[in-house]
mmCIF file of C-alpha atoms in Angstrom:
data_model
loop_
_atom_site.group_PDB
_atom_site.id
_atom_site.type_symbol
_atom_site.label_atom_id
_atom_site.label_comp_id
_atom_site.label_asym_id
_atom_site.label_seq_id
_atom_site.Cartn_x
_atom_site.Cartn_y
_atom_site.Cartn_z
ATOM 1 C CA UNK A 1 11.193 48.140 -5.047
ATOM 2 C CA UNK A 2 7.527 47.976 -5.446
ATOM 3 C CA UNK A 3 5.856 51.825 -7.238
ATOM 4 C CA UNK A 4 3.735 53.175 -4.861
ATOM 5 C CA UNK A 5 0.470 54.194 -5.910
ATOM 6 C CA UNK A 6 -1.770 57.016 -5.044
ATOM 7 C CA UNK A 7 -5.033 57.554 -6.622
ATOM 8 C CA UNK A 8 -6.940 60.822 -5.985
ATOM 9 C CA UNK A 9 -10.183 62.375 -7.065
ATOM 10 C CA UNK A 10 -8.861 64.597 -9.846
ATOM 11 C CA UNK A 11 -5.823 66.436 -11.738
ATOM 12 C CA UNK A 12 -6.081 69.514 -8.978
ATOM 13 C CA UNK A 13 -6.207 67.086 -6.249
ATOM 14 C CA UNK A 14 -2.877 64.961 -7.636
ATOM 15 C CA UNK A 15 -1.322 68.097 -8.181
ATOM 16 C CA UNK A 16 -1.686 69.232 -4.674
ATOM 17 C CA UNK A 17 -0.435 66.105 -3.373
ATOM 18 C CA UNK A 18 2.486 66.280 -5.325
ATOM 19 C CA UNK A 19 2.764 69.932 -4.409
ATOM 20 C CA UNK A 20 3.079 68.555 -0.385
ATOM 21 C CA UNK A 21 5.857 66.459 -1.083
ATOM 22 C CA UNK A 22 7.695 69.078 -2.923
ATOM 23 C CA UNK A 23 7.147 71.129 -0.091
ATOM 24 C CA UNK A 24 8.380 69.215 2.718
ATOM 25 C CA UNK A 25 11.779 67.823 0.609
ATOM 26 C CA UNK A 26 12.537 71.843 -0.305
ATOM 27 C CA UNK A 27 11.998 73.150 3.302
ATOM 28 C CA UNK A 28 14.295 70.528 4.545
ATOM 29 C CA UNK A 29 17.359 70.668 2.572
ATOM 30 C CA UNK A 30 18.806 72.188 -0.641
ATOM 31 C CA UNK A 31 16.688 70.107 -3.728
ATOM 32 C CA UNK A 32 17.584 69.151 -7.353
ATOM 33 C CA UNK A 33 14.675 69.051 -9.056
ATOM 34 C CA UNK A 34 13.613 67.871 -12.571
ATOM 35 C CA UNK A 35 10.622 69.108 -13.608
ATOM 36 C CA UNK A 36 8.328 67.542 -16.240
ATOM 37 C CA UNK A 37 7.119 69.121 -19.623
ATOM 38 C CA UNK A 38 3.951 68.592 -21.472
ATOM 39 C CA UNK A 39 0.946 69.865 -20.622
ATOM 40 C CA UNK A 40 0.226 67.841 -17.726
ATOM 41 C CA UNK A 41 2.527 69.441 -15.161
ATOM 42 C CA UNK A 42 0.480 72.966 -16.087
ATOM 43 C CA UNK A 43 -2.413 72.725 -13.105
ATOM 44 C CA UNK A 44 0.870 71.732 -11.438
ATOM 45 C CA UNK A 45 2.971 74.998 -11.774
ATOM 46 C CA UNK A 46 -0.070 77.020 -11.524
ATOM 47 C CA UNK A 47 -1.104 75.444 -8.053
ATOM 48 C CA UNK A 48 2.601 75.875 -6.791
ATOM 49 C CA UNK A 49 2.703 79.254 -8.106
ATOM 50 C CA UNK A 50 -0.182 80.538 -6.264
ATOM 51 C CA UNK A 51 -0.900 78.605 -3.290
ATOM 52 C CA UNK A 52 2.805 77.449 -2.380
ATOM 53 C CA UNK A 53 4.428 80.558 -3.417
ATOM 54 C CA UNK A 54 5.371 82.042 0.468
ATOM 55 C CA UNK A 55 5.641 78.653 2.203
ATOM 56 C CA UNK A 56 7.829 76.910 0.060
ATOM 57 C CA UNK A 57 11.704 78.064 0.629
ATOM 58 C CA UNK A 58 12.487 78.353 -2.992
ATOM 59 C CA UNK A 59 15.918 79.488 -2.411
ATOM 60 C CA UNK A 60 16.838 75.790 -1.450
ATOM 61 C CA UNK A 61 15.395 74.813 -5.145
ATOM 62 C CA UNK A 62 17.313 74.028 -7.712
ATOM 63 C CA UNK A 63 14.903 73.435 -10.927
ATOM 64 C CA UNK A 64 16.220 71.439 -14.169
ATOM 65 C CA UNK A 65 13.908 69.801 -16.840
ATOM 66 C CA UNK A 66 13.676 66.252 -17.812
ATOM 67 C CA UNK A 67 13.422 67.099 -21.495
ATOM 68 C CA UNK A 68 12.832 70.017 -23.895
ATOM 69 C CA UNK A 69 11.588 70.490 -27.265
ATOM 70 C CA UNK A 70 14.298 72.076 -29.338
ATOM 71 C CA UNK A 71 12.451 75.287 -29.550
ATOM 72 C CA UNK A 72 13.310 78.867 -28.521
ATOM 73 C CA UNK A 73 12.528 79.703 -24.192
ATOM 74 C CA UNK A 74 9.419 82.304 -25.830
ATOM 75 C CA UNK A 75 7.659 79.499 -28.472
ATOM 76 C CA UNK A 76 4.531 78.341 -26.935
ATOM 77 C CA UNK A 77 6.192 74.125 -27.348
ATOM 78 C CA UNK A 78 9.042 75.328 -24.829
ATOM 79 C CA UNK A 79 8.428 73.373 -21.557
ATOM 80 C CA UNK A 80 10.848 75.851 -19.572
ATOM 81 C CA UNK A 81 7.922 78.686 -21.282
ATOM 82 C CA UNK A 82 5.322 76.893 -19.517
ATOM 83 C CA UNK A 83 7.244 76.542 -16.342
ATOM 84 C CA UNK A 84 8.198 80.256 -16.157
ATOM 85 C CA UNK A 85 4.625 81.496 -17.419
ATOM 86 C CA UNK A 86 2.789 79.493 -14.851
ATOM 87 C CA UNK A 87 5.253 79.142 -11.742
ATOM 88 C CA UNK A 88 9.338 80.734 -11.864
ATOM 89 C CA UNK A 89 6.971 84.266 -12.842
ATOM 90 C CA UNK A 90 5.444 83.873 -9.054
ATOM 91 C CA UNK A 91 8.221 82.931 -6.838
ATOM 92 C CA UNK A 92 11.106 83.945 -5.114
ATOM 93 C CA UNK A 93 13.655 81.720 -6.772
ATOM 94 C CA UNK A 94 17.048 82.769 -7.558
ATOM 95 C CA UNK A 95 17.826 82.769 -11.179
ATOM 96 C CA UNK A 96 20.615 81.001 -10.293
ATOM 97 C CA UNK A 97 18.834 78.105 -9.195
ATOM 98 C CA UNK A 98 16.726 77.982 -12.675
ATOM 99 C CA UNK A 99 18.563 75.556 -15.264
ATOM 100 C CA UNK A 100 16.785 75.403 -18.604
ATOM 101 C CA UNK A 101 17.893 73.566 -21.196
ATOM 102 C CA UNK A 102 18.397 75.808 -24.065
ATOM 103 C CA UNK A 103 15.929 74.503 -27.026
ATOM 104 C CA UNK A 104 17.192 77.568 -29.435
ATOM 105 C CA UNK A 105 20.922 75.709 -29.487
ATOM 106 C CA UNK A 106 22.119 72.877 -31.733
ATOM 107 C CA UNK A 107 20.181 69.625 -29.692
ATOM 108 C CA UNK A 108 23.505 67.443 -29.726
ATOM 109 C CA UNK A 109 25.760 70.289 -28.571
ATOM 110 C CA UNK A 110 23.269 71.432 -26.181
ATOM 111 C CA UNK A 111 22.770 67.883 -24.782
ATOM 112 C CA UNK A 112 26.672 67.611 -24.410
ATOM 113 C CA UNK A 113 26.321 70.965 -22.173
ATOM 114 C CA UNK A 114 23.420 70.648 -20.402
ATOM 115 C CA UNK A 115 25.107 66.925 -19.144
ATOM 116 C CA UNK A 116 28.083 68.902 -18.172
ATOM 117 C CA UNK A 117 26.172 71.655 -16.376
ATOM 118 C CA UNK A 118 23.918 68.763 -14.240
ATOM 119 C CA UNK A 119 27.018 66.563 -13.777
ATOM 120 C CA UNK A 120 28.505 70.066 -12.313
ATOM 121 C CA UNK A 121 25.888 70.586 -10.030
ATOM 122 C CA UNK A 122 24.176 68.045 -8.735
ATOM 123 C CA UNK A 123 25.794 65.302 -6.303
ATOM 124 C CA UNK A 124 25.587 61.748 -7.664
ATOM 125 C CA UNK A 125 27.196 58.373 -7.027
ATOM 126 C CA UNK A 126 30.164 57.540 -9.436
ATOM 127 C CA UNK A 127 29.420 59.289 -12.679
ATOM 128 C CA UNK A 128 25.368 58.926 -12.814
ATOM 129 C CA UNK A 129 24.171 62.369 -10.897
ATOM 130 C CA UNK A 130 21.170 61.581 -8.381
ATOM 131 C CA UNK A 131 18.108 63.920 -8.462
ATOM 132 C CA UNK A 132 16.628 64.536 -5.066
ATOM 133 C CA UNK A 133 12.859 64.203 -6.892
ATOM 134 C CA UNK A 134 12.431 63.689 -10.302
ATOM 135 C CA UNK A 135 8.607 64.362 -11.849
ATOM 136 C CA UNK A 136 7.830 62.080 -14.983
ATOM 137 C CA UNK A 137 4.120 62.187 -16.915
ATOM 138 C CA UNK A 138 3.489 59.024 -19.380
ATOM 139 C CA UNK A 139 2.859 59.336 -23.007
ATOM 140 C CA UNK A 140 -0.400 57.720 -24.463
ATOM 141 C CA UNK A 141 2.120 55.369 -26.311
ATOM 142 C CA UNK A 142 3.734 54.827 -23.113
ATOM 143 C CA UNK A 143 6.865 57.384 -23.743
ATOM 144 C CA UNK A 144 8.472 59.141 -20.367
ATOM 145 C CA UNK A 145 10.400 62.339 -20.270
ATOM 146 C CA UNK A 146 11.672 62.196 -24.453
ATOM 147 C CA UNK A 147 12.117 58.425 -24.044
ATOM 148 C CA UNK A 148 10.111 57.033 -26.962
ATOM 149 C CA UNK A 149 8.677 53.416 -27.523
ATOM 150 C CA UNK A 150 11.154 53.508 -30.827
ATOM 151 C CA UNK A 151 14.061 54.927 -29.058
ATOM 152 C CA UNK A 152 14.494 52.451 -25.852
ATOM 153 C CA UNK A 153 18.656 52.332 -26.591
ATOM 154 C CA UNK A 154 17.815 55.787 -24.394
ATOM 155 C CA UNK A 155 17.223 54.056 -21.413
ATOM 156 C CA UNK A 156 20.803 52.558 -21.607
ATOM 157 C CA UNK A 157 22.395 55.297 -22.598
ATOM 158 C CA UNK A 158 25.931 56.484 -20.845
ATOM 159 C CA UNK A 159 25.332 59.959 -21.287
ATOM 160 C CA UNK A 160 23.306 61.584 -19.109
ATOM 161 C CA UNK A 161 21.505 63.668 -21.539
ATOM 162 C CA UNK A 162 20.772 62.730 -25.041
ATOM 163 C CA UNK A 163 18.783 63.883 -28.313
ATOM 164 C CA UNK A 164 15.059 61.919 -29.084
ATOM 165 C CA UNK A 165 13.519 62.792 -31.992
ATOM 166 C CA UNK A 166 9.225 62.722 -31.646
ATOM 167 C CA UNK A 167 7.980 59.535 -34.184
ATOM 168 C CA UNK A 168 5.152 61.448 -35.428
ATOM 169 C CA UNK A 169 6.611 65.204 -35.923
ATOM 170 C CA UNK A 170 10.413 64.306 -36.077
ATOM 171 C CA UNK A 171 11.158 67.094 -33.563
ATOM 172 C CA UNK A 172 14.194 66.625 -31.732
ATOM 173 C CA UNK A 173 14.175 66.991 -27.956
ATOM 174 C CA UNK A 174 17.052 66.849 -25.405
ATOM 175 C CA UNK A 175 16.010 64.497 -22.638
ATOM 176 C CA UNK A 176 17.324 62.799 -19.444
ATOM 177 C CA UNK A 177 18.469 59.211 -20.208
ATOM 178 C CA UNK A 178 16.875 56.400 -18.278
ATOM 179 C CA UNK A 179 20.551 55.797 -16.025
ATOM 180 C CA UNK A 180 20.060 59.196 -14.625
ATOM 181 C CA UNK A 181 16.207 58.721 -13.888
ATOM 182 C CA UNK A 182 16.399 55.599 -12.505
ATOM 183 C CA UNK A 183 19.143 57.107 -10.288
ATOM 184 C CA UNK A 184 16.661 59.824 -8.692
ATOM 185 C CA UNK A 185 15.967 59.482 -5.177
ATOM 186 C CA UNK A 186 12.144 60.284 -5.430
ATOM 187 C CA UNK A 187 10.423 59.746 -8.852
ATOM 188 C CA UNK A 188 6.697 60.845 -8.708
ATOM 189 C CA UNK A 189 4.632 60.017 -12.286
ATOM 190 C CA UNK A 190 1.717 62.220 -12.875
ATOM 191 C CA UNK A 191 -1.055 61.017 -14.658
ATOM 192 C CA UNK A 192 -4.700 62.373 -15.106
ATOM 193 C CA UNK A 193 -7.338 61.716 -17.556
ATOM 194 C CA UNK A 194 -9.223 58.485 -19.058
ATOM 195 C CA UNK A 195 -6.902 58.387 -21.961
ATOM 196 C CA UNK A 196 -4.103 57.034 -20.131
ATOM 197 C CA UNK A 197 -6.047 54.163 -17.985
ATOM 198 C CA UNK A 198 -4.881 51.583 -20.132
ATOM 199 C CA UNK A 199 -0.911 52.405 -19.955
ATOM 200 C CA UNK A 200 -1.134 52.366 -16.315
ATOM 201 C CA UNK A 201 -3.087 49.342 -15.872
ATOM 202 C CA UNK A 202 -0.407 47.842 -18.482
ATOM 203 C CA UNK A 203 2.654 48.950 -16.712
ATOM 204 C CA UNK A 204 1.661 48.535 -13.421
ATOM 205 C CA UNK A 205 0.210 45.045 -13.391
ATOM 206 C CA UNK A 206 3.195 44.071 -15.769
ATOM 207 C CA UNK A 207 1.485 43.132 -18.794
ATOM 208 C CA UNK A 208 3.837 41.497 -21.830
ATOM 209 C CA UNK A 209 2.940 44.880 -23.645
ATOM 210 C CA UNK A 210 4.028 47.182 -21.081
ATOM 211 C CA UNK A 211 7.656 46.056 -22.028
ATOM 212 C CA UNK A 212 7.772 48.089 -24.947
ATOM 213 C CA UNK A 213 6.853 51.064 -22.761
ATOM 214 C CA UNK A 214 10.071 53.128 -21.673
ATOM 215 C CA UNK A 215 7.542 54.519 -18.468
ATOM 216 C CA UNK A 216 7.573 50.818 -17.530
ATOM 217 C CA UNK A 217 11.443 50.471 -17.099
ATOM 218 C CA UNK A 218 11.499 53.135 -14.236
ATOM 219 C CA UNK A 219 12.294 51.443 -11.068
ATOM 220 C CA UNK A 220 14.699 53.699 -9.001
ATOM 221 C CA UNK A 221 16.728 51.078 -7.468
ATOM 222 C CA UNK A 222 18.055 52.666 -4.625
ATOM 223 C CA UNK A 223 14.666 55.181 -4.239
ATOM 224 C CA UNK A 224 11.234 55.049 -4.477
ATOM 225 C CA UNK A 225 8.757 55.766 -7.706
ATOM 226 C CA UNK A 226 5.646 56.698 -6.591
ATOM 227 C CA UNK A 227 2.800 57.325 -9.000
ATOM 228 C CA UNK A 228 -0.038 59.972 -8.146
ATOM 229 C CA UNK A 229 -2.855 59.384 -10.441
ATOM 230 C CA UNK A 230 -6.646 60.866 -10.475
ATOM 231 C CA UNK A 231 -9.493 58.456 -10.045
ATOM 232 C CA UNK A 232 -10.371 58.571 -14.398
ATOM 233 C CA UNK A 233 -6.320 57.548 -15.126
ATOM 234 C CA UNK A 234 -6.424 54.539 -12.464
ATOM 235 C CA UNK A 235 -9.813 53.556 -13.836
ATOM 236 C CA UNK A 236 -8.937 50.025 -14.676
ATOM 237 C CA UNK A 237 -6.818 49.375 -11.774
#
């Protein structure tokens, strides 16, 4: 299937959209949810945390994360940090519902658990669990989640979760592996800023390049990939 694109005036704008669809999937039905890390998703959380923090039904959430720096849940690299900070702080989730991936632990034990702990709770098809809506930003290099340009064997991968080490810092992250992406139901890339015009125009015009790009290998056979971009990332569309 065909990505779906969206282009809208800027990051608060594609952050609100994406905000909408949360919305209506949550208020409908009980919702595994992968959230994104980075700095990207920030405007994100901050937008849901304020604005969508009555009319959402949080109690039907159930919030994972794509990938985490191995780094303690207080350090200012921790994804789940920036999550809790700028959204989990504002709602009415159950604590329950909130699965981090623990950064502080050993990365290869803690991506043996954290597989165990998804494959426990959410519903899949055979042994890959499916992921009601899975959000994904895109690396200047073209890296998704901890998927890295030099570490593509992660998009094949049988586990669900595996370690990826960062090819600049060496850090090692615990990521979702590109079987269990691809399996999501709804797969929403968000991507702002002038910086990352080029990737996208690569990857979705499918450029020679953009094979060397894990973001461009995310196709959701049986769902949909939408991307939401602001007017300065879709540039050269």
């Amino acid at each position: 299937m065909q990505p779906i694109v969206n282009i809208y005036k800027d990051p608060e704008a594609v952050a609100t959209a994406f905000a909408e669809v949360l919305q209506e999937m949550v208020n409908q039905e009980n919702s595994h949810i992968a959230l994104s890390g980075g700095s990207t998703p920030n405007l994100l959380f901050e937008i849901l945390g304020e604005d969508y923090s009555f009319s959402i039904k949080w109690q039907n959430a159930h919030l994972y994360w794509g990938d985490e720096r191995c780094v303690p849940p207080f350090s200012d690299e921790s994804n789940f940090k920036n999550a809790k900070s700028r959204l989990i702080d504002h709602i009415a989730i159950p604590a329950q519902n909130v699965h981090r991936i623990r950064g502080e632990n050993d990365p290869y034990l803690e991506a043996r658990r954290y597989s165990q702990r998804i494959k426990m709770l959410v519903p899949g098809e055979g042994k890959i669990p499916r992921f009601d809506l899975i959000a994904l930003g895109l690396g200047t290099d073209g890296h998704t989640a901890s998927i890295f340009p030099h570490e593509m064997s992660l998009l094949d991968s049988e586990n669900i979760c595996d370690v990826a080490t960062h090819p600049e810092s060496g850090q090692r992250r615990v990521s979702l592996t590109g079987k269990v992406i691809n399996a999501g139901r709804k797969i929403v890339f968000l991507v702002t800023g002038a910086q990352k015009a080029e990737k996208v125009k690569e990857i979705l015009t499918g450029t020679k390049e953009s094979l060397s790009y894990p973001a461009s290998h995310i196709s959701a056979p049986s769902g949909e990939v939408l991307w939401f971009l602001d007017e300065a990332a879709a540039a050269e569309l």
